[in-house]
Tab-separated table of C-alpha atoms and ligand atoms in Angstrom:
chain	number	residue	atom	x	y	z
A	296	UNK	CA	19.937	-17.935	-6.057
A	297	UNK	CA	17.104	-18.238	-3.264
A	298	UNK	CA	15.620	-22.076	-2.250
A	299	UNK	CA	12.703	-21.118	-1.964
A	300	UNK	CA	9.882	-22.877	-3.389
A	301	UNK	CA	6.866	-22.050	-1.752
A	302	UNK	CA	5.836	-18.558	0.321
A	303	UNK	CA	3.404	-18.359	2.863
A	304	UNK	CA	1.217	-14.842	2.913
A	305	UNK	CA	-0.196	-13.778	6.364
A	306	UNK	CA	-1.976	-10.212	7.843
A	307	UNK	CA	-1.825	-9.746	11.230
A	308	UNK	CA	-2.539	-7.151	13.519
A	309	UNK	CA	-5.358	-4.304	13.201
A	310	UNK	CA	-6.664	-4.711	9.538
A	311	UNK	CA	-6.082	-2.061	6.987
A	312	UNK	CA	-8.098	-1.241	3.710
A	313	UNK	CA	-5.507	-2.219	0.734
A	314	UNK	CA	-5.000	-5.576	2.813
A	315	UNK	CA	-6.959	-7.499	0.196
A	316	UNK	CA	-4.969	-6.034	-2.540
A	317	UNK	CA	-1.537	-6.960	-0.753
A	318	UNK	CA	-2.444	-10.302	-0.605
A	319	UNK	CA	-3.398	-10.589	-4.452
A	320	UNK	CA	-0.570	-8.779	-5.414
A	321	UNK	CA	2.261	-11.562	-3.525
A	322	UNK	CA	-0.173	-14.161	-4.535
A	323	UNK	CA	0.084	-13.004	-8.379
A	324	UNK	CA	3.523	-11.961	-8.416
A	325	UNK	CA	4.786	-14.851	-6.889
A	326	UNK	CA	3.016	-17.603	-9.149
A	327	UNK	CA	4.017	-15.378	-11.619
A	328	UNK	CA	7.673	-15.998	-10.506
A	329	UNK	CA	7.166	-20.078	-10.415
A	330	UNK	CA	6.471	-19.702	-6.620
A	331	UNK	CA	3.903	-22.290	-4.832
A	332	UNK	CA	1.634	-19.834	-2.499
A	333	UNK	CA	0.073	-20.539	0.820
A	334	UNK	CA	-2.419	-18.243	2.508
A	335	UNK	CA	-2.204	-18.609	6.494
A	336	UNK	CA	-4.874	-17.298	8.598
A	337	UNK	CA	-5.360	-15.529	11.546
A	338	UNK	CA	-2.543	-14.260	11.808
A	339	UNK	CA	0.230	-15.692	13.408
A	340	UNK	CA	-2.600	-17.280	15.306
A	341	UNK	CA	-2.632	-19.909	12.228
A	342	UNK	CA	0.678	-21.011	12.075
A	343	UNK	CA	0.022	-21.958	15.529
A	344	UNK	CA	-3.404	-23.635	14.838
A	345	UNK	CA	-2.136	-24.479	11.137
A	346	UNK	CA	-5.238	-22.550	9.401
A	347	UNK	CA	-3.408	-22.550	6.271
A	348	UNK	CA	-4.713	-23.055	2.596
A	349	UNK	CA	-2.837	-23.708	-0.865
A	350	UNK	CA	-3.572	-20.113	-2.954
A	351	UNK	CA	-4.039	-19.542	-6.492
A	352	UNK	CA	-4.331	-17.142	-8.537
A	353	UNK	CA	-8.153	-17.476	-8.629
A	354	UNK	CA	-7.945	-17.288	-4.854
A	355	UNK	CA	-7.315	-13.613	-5.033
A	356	UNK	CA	-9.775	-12.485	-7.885
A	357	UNK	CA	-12.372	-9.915	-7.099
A	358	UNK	CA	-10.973	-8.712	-3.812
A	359	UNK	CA	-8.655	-5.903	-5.117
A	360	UNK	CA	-11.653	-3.665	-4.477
A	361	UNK	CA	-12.812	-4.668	-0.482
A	362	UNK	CA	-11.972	-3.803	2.957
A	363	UNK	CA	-10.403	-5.937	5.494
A	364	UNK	CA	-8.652	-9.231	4.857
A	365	UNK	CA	-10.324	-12.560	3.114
A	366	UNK	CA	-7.092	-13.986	5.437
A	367	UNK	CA	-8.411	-12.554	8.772
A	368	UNK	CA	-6.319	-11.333	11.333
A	369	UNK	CA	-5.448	-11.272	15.048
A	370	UNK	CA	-3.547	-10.222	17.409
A	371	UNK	CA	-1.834	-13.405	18.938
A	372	UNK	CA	-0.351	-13.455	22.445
A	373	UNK	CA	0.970	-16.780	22.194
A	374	UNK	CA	3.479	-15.938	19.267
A	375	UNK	CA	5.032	-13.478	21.564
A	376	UNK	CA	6.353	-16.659	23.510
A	377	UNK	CA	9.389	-18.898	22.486
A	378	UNK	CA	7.047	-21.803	23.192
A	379	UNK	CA	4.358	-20.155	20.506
A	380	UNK	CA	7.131	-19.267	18.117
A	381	UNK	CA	8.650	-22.937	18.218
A	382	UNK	CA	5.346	-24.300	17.374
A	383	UNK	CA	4.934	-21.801	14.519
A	384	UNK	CA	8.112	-22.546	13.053
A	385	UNK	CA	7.215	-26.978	12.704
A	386	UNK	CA	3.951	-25.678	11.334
A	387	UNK	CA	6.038	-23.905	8.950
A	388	UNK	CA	8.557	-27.138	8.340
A	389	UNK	CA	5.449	-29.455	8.163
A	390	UNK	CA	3.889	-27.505	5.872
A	391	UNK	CA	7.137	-26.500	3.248
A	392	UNK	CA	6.542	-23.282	3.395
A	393	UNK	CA	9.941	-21.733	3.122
A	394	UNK	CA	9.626	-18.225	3.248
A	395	UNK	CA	6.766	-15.631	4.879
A	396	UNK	CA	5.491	-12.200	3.384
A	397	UNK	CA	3.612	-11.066	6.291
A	398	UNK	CA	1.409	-7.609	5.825
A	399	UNK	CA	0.851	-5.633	9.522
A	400	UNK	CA	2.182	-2.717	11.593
A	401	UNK	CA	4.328	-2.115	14.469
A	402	UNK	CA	3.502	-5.291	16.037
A	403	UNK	CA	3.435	-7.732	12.913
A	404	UNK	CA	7.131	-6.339	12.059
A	405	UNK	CA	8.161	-7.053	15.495
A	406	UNK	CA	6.961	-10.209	15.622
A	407	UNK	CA	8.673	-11.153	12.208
A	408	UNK	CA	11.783	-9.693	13.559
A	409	UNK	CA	12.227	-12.064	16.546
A	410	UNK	CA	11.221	-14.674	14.327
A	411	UNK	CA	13.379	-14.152	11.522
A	412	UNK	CA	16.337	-13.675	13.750
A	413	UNK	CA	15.583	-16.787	16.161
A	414	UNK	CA	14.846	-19.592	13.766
A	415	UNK	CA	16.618	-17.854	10.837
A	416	UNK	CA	13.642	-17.840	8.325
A	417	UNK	CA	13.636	-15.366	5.621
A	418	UNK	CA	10.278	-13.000	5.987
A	419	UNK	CA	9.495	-9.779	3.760
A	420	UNK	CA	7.145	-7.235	5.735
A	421	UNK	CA	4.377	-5.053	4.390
A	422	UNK	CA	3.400	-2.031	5.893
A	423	UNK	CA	-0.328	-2.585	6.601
A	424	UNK	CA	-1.692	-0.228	9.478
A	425	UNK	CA	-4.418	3.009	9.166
A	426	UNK	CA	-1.562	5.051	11.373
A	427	UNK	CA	1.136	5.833	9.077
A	428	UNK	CA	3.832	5.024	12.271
A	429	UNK	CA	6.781	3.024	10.315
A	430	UNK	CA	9.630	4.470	9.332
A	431	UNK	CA	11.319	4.660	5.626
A	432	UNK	CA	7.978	4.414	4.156
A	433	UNK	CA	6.202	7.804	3.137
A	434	UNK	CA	2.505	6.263	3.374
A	435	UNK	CA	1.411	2.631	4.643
A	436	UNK	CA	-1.148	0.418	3.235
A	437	UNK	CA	-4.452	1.918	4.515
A	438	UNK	CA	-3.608	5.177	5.476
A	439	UNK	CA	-4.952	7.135	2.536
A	440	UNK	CA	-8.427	5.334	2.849
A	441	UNK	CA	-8.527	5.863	6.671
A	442	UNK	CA	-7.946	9.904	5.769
A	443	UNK	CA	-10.126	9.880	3.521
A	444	UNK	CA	-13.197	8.364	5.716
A	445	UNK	CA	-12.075	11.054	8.578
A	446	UNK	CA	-12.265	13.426	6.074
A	447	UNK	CA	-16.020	12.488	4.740
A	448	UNK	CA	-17.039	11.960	8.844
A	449	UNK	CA	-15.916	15.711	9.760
A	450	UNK	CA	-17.121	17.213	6.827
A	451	UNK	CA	-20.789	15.567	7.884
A	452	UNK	CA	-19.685	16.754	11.213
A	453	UNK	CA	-19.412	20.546	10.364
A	454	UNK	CA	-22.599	20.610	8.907
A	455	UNK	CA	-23.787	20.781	12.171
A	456	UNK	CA	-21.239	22.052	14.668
A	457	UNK	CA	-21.918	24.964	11.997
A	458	UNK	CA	-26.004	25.108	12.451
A	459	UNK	CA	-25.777	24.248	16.288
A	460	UNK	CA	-22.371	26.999	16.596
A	461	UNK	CA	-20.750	23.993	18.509
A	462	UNK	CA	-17.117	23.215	19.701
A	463	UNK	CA	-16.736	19.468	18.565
A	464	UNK	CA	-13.803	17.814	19.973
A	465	UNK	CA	-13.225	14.189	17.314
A	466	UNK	CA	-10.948	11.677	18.091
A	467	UNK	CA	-9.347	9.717	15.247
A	468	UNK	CA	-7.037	6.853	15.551
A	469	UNK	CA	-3.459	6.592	15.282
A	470	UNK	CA	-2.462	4.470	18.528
A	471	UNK	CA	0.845	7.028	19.200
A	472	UNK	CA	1.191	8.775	16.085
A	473	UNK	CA	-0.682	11.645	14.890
A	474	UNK	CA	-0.552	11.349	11.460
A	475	UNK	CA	-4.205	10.950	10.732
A	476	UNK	CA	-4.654	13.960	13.209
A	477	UNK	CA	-2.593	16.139	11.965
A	478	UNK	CA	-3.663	15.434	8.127
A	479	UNK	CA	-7.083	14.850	8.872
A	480	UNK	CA	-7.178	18.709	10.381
A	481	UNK	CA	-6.067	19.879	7.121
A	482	UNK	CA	-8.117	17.926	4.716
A	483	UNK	CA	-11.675	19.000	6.552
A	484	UNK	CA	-9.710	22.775	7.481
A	485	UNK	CA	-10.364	21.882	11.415
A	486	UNK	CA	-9.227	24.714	13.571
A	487	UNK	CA	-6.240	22.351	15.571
A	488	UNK	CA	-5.115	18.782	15.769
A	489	UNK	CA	-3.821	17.897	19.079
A	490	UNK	CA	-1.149	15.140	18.654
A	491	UNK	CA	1.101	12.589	20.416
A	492	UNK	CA	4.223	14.188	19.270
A	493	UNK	CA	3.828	18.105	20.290
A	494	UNK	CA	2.832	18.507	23.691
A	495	UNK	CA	-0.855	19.817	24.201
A	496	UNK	CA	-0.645	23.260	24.906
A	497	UNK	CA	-4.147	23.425	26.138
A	498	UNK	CA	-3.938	27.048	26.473
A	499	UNK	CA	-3.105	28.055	23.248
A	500	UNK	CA	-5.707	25.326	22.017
A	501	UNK	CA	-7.760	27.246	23.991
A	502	UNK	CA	-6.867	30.312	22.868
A	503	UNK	CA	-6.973	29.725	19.385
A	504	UNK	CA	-10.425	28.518	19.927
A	505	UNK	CA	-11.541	31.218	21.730
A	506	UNK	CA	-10.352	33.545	18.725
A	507	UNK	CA	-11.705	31.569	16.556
A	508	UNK	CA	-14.868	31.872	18.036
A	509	UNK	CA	-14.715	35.703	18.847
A	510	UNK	CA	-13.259	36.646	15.061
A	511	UNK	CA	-15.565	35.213	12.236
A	512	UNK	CA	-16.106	31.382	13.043
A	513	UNK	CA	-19.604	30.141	14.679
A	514	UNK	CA	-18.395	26.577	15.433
A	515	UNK	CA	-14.677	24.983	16.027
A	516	UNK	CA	-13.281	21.370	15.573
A	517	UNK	CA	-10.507	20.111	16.758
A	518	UNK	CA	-9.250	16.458	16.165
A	519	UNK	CA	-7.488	14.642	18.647
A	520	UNK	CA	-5.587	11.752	18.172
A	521	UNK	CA	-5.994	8.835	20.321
A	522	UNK	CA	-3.429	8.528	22.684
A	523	UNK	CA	-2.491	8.736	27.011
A	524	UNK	CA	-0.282	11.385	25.773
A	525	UNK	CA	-3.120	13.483	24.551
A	526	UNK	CA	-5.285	12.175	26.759
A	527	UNK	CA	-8.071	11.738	24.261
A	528	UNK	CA	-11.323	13.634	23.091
A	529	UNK	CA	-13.609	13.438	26.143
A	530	UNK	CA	-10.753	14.541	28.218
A	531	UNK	CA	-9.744	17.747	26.425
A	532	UNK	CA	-13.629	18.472	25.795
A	533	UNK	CA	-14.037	18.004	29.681
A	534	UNK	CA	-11.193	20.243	30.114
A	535	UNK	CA	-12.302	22.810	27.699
A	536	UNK	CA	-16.215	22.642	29.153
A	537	UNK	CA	-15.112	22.946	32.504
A	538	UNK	CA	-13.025	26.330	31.360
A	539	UNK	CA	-15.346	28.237	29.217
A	540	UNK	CA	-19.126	27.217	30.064
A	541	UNK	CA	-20.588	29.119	27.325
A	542	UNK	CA	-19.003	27.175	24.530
A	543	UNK	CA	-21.769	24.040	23.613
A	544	UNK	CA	-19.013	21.523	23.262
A	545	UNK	CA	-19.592	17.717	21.993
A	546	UNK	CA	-17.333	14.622	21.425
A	547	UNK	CA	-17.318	12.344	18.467
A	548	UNK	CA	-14.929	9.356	18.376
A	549	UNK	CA	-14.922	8.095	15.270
A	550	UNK	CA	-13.872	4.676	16.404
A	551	UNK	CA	-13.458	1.554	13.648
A	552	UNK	CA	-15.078	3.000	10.899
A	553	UNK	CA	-11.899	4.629	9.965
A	554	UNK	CA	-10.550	0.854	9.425
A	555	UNK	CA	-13.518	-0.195	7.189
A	556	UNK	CA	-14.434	0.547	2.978
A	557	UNK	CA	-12.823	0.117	-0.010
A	558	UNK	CA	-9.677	0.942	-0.423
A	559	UNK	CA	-8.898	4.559	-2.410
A	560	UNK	CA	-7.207	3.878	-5.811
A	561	UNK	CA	-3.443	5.737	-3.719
A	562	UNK	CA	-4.109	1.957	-1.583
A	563	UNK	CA	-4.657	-0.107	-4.323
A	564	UNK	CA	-1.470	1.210	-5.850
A	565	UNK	CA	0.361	1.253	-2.781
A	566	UNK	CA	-0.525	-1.993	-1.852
A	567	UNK	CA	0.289	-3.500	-5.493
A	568	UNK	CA	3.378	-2.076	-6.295
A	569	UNK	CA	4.582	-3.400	-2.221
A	570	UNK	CA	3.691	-6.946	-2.987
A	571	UNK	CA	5.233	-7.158	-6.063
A	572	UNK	CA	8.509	-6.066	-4.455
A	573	UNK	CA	8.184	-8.471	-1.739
A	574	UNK	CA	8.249	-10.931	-4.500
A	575	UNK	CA	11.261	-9.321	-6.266
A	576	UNK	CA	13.455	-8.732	-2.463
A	577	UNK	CA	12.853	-11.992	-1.773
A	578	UNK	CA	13.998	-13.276	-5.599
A	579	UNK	CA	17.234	-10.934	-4.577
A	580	UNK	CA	17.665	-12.762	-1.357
A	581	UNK	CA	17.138	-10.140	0.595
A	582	UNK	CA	15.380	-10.742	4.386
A	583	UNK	CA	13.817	-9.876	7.115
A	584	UNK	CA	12.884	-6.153	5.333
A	585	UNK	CA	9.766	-3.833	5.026
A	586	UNK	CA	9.329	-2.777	1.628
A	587	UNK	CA	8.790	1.044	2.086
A	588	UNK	CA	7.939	3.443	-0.786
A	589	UNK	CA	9.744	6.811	-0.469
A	590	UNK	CA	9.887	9.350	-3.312
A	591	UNK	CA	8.032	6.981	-5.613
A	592	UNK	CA	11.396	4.643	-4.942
A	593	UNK	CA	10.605	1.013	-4.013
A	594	UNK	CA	13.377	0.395	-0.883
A	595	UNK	CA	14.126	-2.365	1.390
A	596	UNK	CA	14.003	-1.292	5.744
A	597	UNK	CA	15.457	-3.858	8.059
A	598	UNK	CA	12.566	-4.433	10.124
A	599	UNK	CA	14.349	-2.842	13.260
A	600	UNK	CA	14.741	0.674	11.509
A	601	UNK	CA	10.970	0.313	10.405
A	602	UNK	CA	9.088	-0.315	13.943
A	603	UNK	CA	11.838	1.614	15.613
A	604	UNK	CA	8.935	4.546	16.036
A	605	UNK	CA	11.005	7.360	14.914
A	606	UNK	CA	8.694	8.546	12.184
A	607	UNK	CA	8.957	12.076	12.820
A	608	UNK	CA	5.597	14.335	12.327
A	609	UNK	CA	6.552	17.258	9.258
A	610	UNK	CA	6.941	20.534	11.013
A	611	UNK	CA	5.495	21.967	7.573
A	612	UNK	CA	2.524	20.543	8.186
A	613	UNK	CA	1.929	21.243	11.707
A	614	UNK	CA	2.491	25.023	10.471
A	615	UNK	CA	-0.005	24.849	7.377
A	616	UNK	CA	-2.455	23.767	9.883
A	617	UNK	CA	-1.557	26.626	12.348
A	618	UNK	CA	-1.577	29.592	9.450
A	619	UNK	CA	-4.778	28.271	7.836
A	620	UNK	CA	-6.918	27.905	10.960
A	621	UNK	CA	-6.843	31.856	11.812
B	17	LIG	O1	-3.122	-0.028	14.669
B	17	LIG	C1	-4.354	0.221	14.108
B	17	LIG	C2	-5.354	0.643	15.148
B	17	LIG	O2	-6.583	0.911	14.501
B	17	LIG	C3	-4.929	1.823	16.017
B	17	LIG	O3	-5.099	3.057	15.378
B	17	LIG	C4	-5.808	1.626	17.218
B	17	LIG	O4	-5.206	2.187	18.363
B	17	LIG	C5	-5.868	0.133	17.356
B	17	LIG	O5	-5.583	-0.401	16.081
B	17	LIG	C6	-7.189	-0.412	17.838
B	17	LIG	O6	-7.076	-1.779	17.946
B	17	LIG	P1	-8.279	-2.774	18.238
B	17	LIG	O7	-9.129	-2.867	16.996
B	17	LIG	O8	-7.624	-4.068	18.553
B	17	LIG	O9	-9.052	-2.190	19.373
């Protein structure tokens, strides 16, 4: 049976909408399990700075519903040190706070893992990140709500590519994945997403475009995903400009909206059900996981498989967007 007595909560990292609800559901579920809580801020900025803060369960009311995280976040350079990581770990002693749930992407869950493996402190990870890029989860905490706002932005958008018969080029994040891309196309029926994973076969974009154009459609968008592999937006419109002069082409990057609002009810869910495993792995002494939900199935990733960016783009998709954009 587990020591632990009391669990420190942290979110670090870019923020994610269904952060908020994360953090209530560990706070809940562990009180509910006889658990002391502690909420750390910052980041792993805090347990360097010791911004930390005894949590109830009335800590946590009311913020189901917003965006961002009443814990703040950053992205710390001095935890990346063994110096930064030695002082984090005596905050940790001086404080009693024997075991972390910490809610991020990539770079939280690598963090956690060097952590974990150097001072030998059980953590339990959350996926938290808008880009969908850890593996052994099907959807991360703030993905759906990031979709969603793309989705609302390039609808507004084709109201007027359609009334000006404009090629609009929109980049969405996604730092190397192009999940957001890809499923963003889809949702608003944009003509091509132009991802991280597939190489950009400007031609064909091209060409597709230009058919586009020539068969029924008055205006084209394309979404590109962030990314020096795809070069970005302003690039490809350049490109594209530069090509065909009689297209009116314009760039819209959508920027850190798509991290804002409230999360979507799939978020609230998502984020829910994942703290209250965190609570449960860490009852089962499990460590230094992600709790990923795939098929519906709660399951525990070692943190290496998770960040080990091998979440591979579904070929399905990619051709759903390819037959419906004709
Ligand atoms: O990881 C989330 C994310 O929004 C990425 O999609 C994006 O590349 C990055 O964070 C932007 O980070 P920042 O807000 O620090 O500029």
């Amino acid at each position: 049976m587990s020591q632990i007595k009391c669990i420190g909560i942290l979110t670090s990292g870019g923020d994610a909408p269904g952060m908020n609800a994360a953090i209530r559901a560990v706070t809940r579920a562990a009180i509910y399990n006889g658990f002391e809580v502690k909420g750390i801020y910052r980041g792993y900025k805090g347990l360097i700075t010791d911004e930390i803060a005894p949590f109830k369960t009335q800590n946590v009311s009311n913020i189901i519903q917003q965006g961002g995280t009443i814990l703040k976040t950053a992205r710390c350079q001095e935890f990346k040190t063994p110096e930064g990581r030695k002082i984090a770990y005596d905050t940790l002693v001086k404080e009693g706070i024997d075991a972390l749930v910490v809610i991020g992407g990539d770079g939280t869950l690598t963090g956690a893992r060097i952590f974990a493996t150097e001072y030998n402190y059980p953590i339990v990870g959350l996926p938290g990140t808008i880009d969908n890029d850890l593996f052994g989860t099907d959807t991360t905490i703030g993905y759906d709500t990031a979709l969603n706002t793309i989705m609302e932005a390039v609808d507004k958008i084709r109201d007027t590519a359609t009334s000006h018969e404009r090629l609009f080029f929109i980049e969405v994040m996604g730092r190397d994945a192009g999940f957001l891309a890809l499923n963003g196309a889809i949702a608003t029926g944009a003509e091509a997403a132009i991802i991280p994973e597939i190489s950009t076969e400007v031609d064909q974009l091209e060409e597709l475009i230009k058919n586009g154009f020539r068969k029924s459609k008055n205006s084209s968008i394309v979404l590109v995903a962030e990314s020096p592999i795809t070069g970005g937006a302003m690039h490809l419109a350049e490109r594209v400009q530069k090509e065909y002069p009689q297209y009116d082409v314009r760039v819209t990057i959508l920027g850190h909206i798509q991290r804002g609002g409230s999360p979507t009810a799939h978020d609230r869910i998502l984020a829910s059900r994942m703290g209250a495993a965190a609570i449960d792995a860490l009852l089962e002494d499990q460590r230094n996981v992600m709790i990923g939900i795939r098929n519906n199935e709660i399951e525990y990733i070692p943190f290496n498989k998770a960040i080990k960016n091998d979440k591979p783009i579904d070929r399905e998709l990619l051709n759903t967007l390819r037959k419906l954009s004709i």
